[in-house]
CSV table of C-alpha atoms in Angstrom, one decimal:
chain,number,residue,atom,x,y,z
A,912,UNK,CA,57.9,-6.7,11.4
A,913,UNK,CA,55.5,-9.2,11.8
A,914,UNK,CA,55.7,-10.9,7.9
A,915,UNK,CA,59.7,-10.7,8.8
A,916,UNK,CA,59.6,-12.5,11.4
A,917,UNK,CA,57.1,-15.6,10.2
A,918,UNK,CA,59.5,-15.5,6.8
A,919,UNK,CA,62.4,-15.8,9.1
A,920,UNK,CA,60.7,-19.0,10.7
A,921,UNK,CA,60.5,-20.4,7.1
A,922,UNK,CA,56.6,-19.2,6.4
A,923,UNK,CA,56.3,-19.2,2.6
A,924,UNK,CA,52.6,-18.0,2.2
A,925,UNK,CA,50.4,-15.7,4.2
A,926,UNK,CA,46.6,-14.9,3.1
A,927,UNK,CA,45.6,-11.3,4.7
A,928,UNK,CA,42.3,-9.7,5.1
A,929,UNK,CA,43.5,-6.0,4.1
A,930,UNK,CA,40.8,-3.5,5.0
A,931,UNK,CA,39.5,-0.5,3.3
A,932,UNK,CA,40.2,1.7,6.0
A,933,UNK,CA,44.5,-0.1,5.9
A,934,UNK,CA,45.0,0.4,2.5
A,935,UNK,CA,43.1,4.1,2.9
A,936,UNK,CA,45.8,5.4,5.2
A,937,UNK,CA,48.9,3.1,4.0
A,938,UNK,CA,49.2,1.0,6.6
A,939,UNK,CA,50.1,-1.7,4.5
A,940,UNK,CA,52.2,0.6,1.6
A,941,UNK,CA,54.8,-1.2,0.4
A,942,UNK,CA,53.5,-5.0,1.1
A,943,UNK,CA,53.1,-6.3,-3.0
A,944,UNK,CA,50.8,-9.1,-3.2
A,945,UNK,CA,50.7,-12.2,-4.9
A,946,UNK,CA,46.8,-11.8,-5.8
A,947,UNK,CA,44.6,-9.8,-4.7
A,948,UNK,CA,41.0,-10.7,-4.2
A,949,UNK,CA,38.0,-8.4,-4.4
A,950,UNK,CA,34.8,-9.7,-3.2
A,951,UNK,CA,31.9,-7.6,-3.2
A,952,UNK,CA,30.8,-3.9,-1.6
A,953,UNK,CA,27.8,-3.6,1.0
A,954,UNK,CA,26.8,-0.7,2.9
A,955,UNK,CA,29.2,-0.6,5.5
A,956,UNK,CA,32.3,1.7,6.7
A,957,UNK,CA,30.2,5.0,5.6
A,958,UNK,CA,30.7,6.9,8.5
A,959,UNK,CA,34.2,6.2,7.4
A,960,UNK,CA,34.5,6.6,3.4
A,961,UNK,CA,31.3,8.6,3.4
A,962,UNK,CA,30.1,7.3,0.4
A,963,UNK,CA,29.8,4.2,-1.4
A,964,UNK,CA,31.8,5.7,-4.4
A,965,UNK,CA,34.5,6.3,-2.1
A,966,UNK,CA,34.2,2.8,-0.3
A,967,UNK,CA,35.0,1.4,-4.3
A,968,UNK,CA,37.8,3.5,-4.4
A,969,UNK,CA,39.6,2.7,-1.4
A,970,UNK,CA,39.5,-1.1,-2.3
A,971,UNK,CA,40.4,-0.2,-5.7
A,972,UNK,CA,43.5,0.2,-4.1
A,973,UNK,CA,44.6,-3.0,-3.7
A,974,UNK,CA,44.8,-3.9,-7.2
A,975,UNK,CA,47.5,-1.3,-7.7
A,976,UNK,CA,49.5,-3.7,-5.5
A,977,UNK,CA,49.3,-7.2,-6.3
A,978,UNK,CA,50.0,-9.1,-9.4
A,979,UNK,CA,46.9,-10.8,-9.8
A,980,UNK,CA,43.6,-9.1,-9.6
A,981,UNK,CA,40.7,-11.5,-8.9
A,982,UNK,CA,37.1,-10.1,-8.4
A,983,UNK,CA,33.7,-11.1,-8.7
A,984,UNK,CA,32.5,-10.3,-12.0
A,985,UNK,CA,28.6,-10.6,-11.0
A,986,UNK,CA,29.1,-7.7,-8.1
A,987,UNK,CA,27.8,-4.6,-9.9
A,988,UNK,CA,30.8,-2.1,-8.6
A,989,UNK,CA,33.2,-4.5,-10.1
A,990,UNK,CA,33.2,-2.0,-13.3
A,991,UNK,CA,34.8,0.9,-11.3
A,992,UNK,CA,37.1,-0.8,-9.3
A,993,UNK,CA,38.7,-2.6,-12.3
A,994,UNK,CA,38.6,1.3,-14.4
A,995,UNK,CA,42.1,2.1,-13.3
A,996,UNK,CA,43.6,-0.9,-11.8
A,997,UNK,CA,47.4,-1.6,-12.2
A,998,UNK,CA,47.6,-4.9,-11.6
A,999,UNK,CA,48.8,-6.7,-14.5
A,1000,UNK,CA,46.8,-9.7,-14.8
A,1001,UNK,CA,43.1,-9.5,-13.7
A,1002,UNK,CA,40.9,-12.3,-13.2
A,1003,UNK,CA,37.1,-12.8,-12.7
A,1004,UNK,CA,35.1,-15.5,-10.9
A,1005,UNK,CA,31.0,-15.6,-11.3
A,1006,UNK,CA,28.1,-17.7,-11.0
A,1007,UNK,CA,25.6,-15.7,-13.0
A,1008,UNK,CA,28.0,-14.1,-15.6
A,1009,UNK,CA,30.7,-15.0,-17.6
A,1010,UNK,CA,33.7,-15.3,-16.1
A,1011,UNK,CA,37.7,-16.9,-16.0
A,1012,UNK,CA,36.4,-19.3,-13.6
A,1013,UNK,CA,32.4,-20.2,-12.9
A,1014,UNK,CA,30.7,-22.0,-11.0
A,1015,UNK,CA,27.8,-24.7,-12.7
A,1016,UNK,CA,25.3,-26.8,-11.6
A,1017,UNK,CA,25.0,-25.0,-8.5
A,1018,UNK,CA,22.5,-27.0,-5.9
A,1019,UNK,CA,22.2,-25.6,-2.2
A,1020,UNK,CA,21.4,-28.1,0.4
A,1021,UNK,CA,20.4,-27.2,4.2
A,1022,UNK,CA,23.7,-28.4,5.1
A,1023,UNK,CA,26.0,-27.9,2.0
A,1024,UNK,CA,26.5,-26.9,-1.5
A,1025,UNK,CA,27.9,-28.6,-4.7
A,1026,UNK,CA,28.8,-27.2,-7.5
A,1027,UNK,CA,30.9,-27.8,-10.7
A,1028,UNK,CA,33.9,-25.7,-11.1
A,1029,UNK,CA,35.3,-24.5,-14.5
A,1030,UNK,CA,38.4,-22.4,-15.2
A,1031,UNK,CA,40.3,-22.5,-18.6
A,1032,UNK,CA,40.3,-26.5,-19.6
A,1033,UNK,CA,40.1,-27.4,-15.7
A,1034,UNK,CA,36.7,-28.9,-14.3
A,1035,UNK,CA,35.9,-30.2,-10.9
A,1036,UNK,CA,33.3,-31.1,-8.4
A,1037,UNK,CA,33.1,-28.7,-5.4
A,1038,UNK,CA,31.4,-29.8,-2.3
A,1039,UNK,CA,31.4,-27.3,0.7
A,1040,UNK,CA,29.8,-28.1,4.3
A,1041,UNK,CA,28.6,-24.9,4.8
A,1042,UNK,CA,25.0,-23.5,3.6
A,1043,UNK,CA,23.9,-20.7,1.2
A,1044,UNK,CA,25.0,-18.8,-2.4
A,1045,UNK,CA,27.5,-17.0,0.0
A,1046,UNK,CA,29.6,-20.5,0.4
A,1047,UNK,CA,29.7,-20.5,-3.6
A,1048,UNK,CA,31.0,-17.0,-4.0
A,1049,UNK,CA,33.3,-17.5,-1.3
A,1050,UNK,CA,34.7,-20.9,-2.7
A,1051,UNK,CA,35.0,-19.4,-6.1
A,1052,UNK,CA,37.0,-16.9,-4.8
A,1053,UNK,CA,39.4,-19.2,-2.7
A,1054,UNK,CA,39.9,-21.0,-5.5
A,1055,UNK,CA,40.9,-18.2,-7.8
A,1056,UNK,CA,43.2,-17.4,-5.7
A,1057,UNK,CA,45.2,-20.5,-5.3
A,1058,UNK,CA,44.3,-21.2,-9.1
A,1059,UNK,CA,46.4,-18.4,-10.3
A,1060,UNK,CA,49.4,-20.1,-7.9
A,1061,UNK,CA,49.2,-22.9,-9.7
A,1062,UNK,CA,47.0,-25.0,-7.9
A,1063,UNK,CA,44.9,-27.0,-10.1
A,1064,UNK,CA,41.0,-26.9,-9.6
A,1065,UNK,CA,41.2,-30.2,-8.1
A,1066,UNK,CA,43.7,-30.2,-5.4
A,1067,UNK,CA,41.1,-27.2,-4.5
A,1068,UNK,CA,37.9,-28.9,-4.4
A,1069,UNK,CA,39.8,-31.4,-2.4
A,1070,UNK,CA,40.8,-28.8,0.2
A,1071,UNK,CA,37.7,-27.8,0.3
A,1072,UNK,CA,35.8,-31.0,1.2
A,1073,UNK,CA,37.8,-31.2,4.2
A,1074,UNK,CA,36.5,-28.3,4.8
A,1075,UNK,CA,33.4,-28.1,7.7
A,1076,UNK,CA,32.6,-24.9,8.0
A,1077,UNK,CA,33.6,-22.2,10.7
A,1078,UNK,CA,31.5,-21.4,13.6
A,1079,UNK,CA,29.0,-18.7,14.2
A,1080,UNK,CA,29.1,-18.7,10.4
A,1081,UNK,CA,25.8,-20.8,9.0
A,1082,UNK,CA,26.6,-23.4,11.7
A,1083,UNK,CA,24.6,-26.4,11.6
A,1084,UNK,CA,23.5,-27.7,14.8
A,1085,UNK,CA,22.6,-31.2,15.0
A,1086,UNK,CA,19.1,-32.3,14.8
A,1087,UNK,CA,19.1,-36.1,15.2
A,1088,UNK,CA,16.0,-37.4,13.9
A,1089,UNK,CA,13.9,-34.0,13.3
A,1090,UNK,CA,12.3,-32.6,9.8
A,1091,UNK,CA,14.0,-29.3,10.3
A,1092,UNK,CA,17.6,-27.9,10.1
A,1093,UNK,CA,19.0,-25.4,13.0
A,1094,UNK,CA,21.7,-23.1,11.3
A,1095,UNK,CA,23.4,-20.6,13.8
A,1096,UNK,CA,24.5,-17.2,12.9
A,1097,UNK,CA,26.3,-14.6,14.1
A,1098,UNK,CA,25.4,-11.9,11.2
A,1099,UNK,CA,24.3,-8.7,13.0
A,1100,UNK,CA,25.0,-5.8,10.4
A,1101,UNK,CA,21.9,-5.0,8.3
A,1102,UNK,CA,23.4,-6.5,5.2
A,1103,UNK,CA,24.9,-9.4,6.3
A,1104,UNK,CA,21.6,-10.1,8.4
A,1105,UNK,CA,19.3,-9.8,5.1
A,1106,UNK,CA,21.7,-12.2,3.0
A,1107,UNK,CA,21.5,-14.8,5.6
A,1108,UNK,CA,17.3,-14.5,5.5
A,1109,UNK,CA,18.0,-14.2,1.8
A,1110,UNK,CA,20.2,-17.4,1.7
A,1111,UNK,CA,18.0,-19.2,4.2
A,1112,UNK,CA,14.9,-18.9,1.5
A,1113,UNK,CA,17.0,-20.5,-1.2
A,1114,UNK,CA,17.1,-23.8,0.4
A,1115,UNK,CA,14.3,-24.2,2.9
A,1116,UNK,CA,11.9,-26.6,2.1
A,1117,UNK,CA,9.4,-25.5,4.3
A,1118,UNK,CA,8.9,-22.0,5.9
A,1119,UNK,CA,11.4,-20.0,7.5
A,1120,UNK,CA,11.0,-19.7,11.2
A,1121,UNK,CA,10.7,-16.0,12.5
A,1122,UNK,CA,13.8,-16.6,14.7
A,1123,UNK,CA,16.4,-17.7,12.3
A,1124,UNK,CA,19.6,-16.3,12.0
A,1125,UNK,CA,19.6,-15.7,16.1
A,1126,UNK,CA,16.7,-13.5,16.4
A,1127,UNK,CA,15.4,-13.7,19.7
A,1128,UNK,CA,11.3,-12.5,19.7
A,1129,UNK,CA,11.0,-8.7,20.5
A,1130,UNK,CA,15.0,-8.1,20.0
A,1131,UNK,CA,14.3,-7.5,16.3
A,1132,UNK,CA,18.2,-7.8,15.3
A,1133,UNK,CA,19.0,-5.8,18.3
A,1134,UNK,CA,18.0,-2.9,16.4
A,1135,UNK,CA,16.7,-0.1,18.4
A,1136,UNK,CA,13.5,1.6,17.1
A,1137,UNK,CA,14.1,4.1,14.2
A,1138,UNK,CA,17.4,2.7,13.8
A,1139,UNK,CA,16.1,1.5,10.3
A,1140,UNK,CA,18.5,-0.9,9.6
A,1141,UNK,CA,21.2,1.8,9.4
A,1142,UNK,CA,19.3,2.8,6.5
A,1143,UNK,CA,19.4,6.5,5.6
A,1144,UNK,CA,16.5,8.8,5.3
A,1145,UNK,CA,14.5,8.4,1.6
A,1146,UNK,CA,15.3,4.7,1.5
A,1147,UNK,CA,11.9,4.0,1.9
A,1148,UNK,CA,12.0,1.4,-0.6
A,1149,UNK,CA,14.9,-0.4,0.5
A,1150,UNK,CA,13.1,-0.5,3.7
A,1151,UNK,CA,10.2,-2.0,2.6
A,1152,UNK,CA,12.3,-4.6,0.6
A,1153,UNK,CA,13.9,-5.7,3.7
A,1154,UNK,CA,10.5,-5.9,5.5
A,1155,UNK,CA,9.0,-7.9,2.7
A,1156,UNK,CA,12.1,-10.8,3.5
A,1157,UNK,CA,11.7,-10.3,7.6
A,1158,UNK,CA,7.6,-10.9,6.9
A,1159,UNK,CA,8.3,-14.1,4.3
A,1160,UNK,CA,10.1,-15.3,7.6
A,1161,UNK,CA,7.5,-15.0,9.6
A,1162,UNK,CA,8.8,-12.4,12.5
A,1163,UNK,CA,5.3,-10.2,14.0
A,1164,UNK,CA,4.6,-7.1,13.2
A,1165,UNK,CA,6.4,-5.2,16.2
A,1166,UNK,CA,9.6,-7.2,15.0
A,1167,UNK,CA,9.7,-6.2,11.2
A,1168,UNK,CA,8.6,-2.7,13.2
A,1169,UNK,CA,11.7,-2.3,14.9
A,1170,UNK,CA,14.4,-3.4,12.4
A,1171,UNK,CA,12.9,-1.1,9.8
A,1172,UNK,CA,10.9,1.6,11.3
A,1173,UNK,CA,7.7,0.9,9.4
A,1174,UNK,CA,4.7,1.6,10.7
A,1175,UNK,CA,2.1,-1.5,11.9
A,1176,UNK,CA,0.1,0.0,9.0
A,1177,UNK,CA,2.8,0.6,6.3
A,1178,UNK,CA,3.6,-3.5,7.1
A,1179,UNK,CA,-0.2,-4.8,6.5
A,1180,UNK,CA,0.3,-3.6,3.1
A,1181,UNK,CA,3.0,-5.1,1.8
């Protein structure tokens, strides 16, 4: 009802965020797409798909209903979501792999990234106000998408430029005059918390302060003690991983304690 009416008022595109959980339980069957754009999988939705196998599967989905399949060739489930895919035309976008369209040159800044785009005999400069390998990936895809609509690689770059980022999401905050760089972040799931940390180390200069990304001292993420990140019991290695990247940062002890449920002991070690 709701795509009726904005074609009735003379809307000619609309770009959707379709969920796993939508095209699960056909609540969007019927709605053909354009291109569809697959970005990556992360632990998340479990308690729904109950496993990550599943997860694939329901996204999969989507590329049995659009024209245009674009996904990111350097995400490792990318193999089985592309094994029985019906879209006709499939399309992959990478910065470590080969791919339709890549992204070269890549250099993160504390405020930005630049990269050099390539797709086919198309090149461009990309410049993005927004922080982090994240802003790449996301660009790439973006630009996929509106590549394979026949916007050229340049008209996209130059969207993009205009671009300043979205709030809550890497946000700079102004630091006239100071050595250091004050990003805000509203990441709170134990993925999405651990790339920003992650993405943080690729540009810092210096250290890493132990409350980056919003973490206040002694809330830990806001996870609660044995909470372990949403991590599931045997993961003990995943744990520690995610401890090692909290401790680089410099959070104490009883933080790293309480987002992973390590011991004070199992923490010296590392």
């Amino acid at each position: 009802k709701l795509l009726r009416e904005m074609a009735d008022a003379g809307c000619s595109h609309v770009v959707m965020e379709v969920s796993s959980h939508a095209l699960y339980l056909d609540r969007v069957y019927g709605i053909r797409y354009a291109v569809g754009v697959y970005t990556n999988l992360s632990r998340d939705h479990l308690d729904f798909h109950h496993t990550m196998e599943e997860y694939c599967d329901a996204k999969a989905i989507l590329f049995d209903n659009c024209d245009v399949g674009v996904y990111n060739a350097d995400d490792p489930w990318h193999e089985r979501l592309l094994q029985n895919a019906r879209c006709p035309r499939r399309f992959s976008y990478a910065v470590h792999t080969q791919a339709d369209l890549t992204a070269k040159n890549v250099q993160l800044h504390p405020g930005s990234v630049d990269f050099d785009a390539e797709a086919d005999t198309e090149w461009a400069q990309v410049h993005v106000d927004t922080p982090a390998l994240f802003t790449v990936y996301n660009a790439l895809d973006a630009m996929a998408c509106c590549w394979n609509l026949g916007v050229p690689l340049a008209e996209c770059a130059d969207a993009l430029a205009k671009n300043h980022g979205v709030k809550g999401r890497m946000e700079i905050i102004p630091t006239p005059g100071k050595s250091y760089t004050i990003l805000n972040d509203y990441s709170h799931k134990p993925d999405a918390l651990e790339n920003v940390l992650q993405s943080v180390k690729g540009f810092a200069k210096g250290r890493s302060e132990g409350e980056a990304a919003g973490l206040k001292k002694g809330e830990a993420a806001g996870l609660k003690k044995g909470e372990a990140v949403g991590l599931k019991k045997g993961e003990a290695q995943k744990q520690r991983e995610i401890a090692k990247n909290l401790k680089a940062l410099n959070l104490t002890k009883e933080q790293i304690a309480e987002a992973t449920g390590l011991s004070a002991a199992e923490i010296e070690k590392l």
